[in-house]
GROMACS .gro file of C-alpha atoms in nm:
model
  145
    1MET     CA    1  -0.752  -0.187  -0.692
    2GLN     CA    2  -0.729  -0.241  -0.359
    3GLY     CA    3  -0.514  -0.036  -0.065
    4LEU     CA    4  -0.521  -0.125   0.274
    5ILE     CA    5  -0.278   0.199   0.391
    6GLN     CA    6  -0.141   0.179   0.781
    7ARG     CA    7   0.032   0.488   0.947
    8VAL     CA    8   0.317   0.365   1.097
    9LYS     CA    9   0.657   0.572   1.266
   10HIS     CA   10   0.843   0.328   1.094
   11ALA     CA   11   0.837  -0.029   0.870
   12LYS     CA   12   1.033  -0.271   0.719
   13VAL     CA   13   1.017  -0.568   0.495
   14GLU     CA   14   1.241  -0.861   0.451
   15VAL     CA   15   1.269  -1.162   0.233
   16ASN     CA   16   1.497  -1.473   0.354
   17ASN     CA   17   1.611  -1.286   0.689
   18GLN     CA   18   1.757  -1.004   0.479
   19VAL     CA   19   1.599  -0.653   0.501
   20ILE     CA   20   1.445  -0.546   0.133
   21GLY     CA   21   1.305  -0.261   0.206
   22GLN     CA   22   1.224   0.005   0.510
   23ILE     CA   23   1.081   0.308   0.562
   24GLU     CA   24   1.020   0.611   0.852
   25GLN     CA   25   0.744   0.810   0.949
   26GLY     CA   26   0.492   0.735   0.650
   27ILE     CA   27   0.281   0.447   0.479
   28LEU     CA   28   0.302   0.094   0.467
   29LEU     CA   29   0.065  -0.001   0.170
   30LEU     CA   30  -0.040  -0.341   0.133
   31LEU     CA   31  -0.150  -0.323  -0.244
   32GLY     CA   32  -0.407  -0.578  -0.443
   33VAL     CA   33  -0.443  -0.614  -0.770
   34GLU     CA   34  -0.787  -0.729  -0.933
   35LYS     CA   35  -0.867  -0.868  -1.298
   36PRO     CA   36  -1.020  -0.539  -1.432
   37ASP     CA   37  -0.745  -0.297  -1.292
   38ASP     CA   38  -0.598  -0.088  -1.475
   39GLU     CA   39  -0.293   0.176  -1.472
   40GLN     CA   40  -0.573   0.433  -1.456
   41ALA     CA   41  -0.664   0.260  -1.138
   42ALA     CA   42  -0.302   0.267  -0.993
   43ASP     CA   43  -0.319   0.626  -1.090
   44LYS     CA   44  -0.612   0.684  -0.939
   45LEU     CA   45  -0.442   0.500  -0.614
   46LEU     CA   46  -0.196   0.619  -0.601
   47HIS     CA   47  -0.350   0.981  -0.623
   48LYS     CA   48  -0.530   0.869  -0.274
   49VAL     CA   49  -0.250   0.713  -0.162
   50SER     CA   50  -0.038   1.013  -0.142
   51ASN     CA   51  -0.333   1.302  -0.037
   52TYR     CA   52  -0.503   1.129   0.185
   53ARG     CA   53  -0.482   1.287   0.469
   54ILE     CA   54  -0.390   1.037   0.784
   55PHE     CA   55  -0.165   1.277   0.972
   56THR     CA   56  -0.176   1.495   1.217
   57ASP     CA   57  -0.156   1.926   1.206
   58GLU     CA   58  -0.046   2.158   1.478
   59ASN     CA   59  -0.363   2.088   1.672
   60ASP     CA   60  -0.418   1.727   1.679
   61LYS     CA   61  -0.664   1.652   1.366
   62MET     CA   62  -0.574   1.465   1.051
   63ASN     CA   63  -0.559   1.706   0.762
   64LEU     CA   64  -0.189   1.686   0.667
   65SER     CA   65  -0.078   1.382   0.391
   66LEU     CA   66   0.186   1.195   0.301
   67LYS     CA   67   0.328   1.444   0.084
   68ASP     CA   68   0.280   1.740   0.317
   69ILE     CA   69   0.478   1.569   0.562
   70GLY     CA   70   0.748   1.436   0.329
   71GLY     CA   71   0.659   1.096   0.428
   72GLU     CA   72   0.793   0.767   0.313
   73LEU     CA   73   0.572   0.470   0.155
   74LEU     CA   74   0.638   0.099   0.161
   75VAL     CA   75   0.466  -0.058  -0.122
   76VAL     CA   76   0.436  -0.382  -0.042
   77SER     CA   77   0.228  -0.647  -0.276
   78GLN     CA   78  -0.101  -0.840  -0.164
   79PHE     CA   79  -0.274  -1.107  -0.350
   80THR     CA   80  -0.499  -1.144  -0.055
   81LEU     CA   81  -0.664  -0.832  -0.051
   82ALA     CA   82  -0.793  -1.003  -0.377
   83ALA     CA   83  -1.030  -1.234  -0.196
   84ASN     CA   84  -1.412  -1.322  -0.147
   85THR     CA   85  -1.464  -1.422   0.224
   86LYS     CA   86  -1.847  -1.357   0.145
   87LYS     CA   87  -1.971  -1.775   0.146
   88GLY     CA   88  -1.785  -2.019   0.342
   89MET     CA   89  -1.465  -2.118   0.570
   90ARG     CA   90  -1.249  -2.069   0.248
   91PRO     CA   91  -1.157  -1.724   0.033
   92SER     CA   92  -1.197  -1.719  -0.290
   93PHE     CA   93  -0.953  -1.575  -0.493
   94SER     CA   94  -1.115  -1.521  -0.846
   95SER     CA   95  -1.112  -1.196  -0.865
   96ALA     CA   96  -0.786  -1.153  -0.794
   97ALA     CA   97  -0.520  -1.048  -1.128
   98THR     CA   98  -0.285  -1.255  -1.296
   99PRO     CA   99   0.087  -1.270  -1.155
  100SER     CA  100   0.170  -1.093  -1.501
  101GLN     CA  101  -0.111  -0.838  -1.506
  102ALA     CA  102  -0.095  -0.754  -1.103
  103ASN     CA  103   0.311  -0.755  -1.078
  104GLU     CA  104   0.255  -0.470  -1.415
  105LEU     CA  105  -0.015  -0.238  -1.211
  106TYR     CA  106   0.238  -0.271  -0.877
  107GLU     CA  107   0.535  -0.242  -1.109
  108TYR     CA  108   0.344   0.061  -1.200
  109PHE     CA  109   0.208   0.197  -0.925
  110VAL     CA  110   0.541   0.214  -0.812
  111THR     CA  111   0.754   0.375  -1.067
  112GLN     CA  112   0.431   0.666  -1.034
  113ALA     CA  113   0.460   0.764  -0.687
  114LYS     CA  114   0.862   0.762  -0.754
  115ALA     CA  115   0.802   1.010  -1.053
  116GLN     CA  116   0.578   1.252  -0.776
  117GLY     CA  117   0.894   1.252  -0.587
  118ILE     CA  118   0.889   1.064  -0.307
  119SER     CA  119   1.056   0.862  -0.112
  120VAL     CA  120   0.992   0.498  -0.241
  121ALA     CA  121   1.092   0.141  -0.107
  122THR     CA  122   0.915  -0.220  -0.183
  123GLY     CA  123   0.855  -0.584  -0.081
  124GLU     CA  124   0.987  -0.840  -0.375
  125PHE     CA  125   0.654  -0.919  -0.575
  126GLY     CA  126   0.538  -1.311  -0.490
  127ALA     CA  127   0.812  -1.394  -0.221
  128ASP     CA  128   0.760  -1.475   0.060
  129MET     CA  129   0.812  -1.149   0.334
  130GLN     CA  130   0.757  -1.113   0.683
  131VAL     CA  131   0.628  -0.728   0.716
  132SER     CA  132   0.758  -0.561   1.026
  133LEU     CA  133   0.569  -0.198   1.133
  134CYS     CA  134   0.523   0.053   1.416
  135ASN     CA  135   0.116   0.140   1.342
  136ASP     CA  136   0.058   0.489   1.433
  137GLY     CA  137  -0.266   0.523   1.645
  138PRO     CA  138  -0.337   0.252   1.501
  139VAL     CA  139  -0.425   0.446   1.185
  140THR     CA  140  -0.565   0.157   0.947
  141PHE     CA  141  -0.748   0.198   0.589
  142ASN     CA  142  -0.866   0.012   0.317
  143LEU     CA  143  -0.921   0.223  -0.010
  144SER     CA  144  -1.097   0.110  -0.319
  145VAL     CA  145  -1.067   0.250  -0.655
   0.00000   0.00000   0.00000
């Protein structure tokens, strides 16, 4: 399971010119699911995302997590994170989970995040989405479990 996280001042996702999810300060998570992933991998990634210290403290050091600042989380499914780009000029998606497995784990991840008291907004699984954000820093990390 892969998570590309970006520290944002605000972010939103639209489908058919309609805003379906938006957040203020927090994390935009692009979530990629691969074949071997399961609920345990989702739990590990959620722990990392919610506790990863990427927000600055009073000394301007990255010491605070999403939970510490009471930030919001925007979760967007991102099939292309599962791409193998090592060979050739076209990505291979052979390691990507099936749509049903990926959707199931995406929904599980969102449910677990909400159960932890995190304010969560989402995209629409499998939809053609337009994502807008103001990356704060910029700060971007690729998290894998």
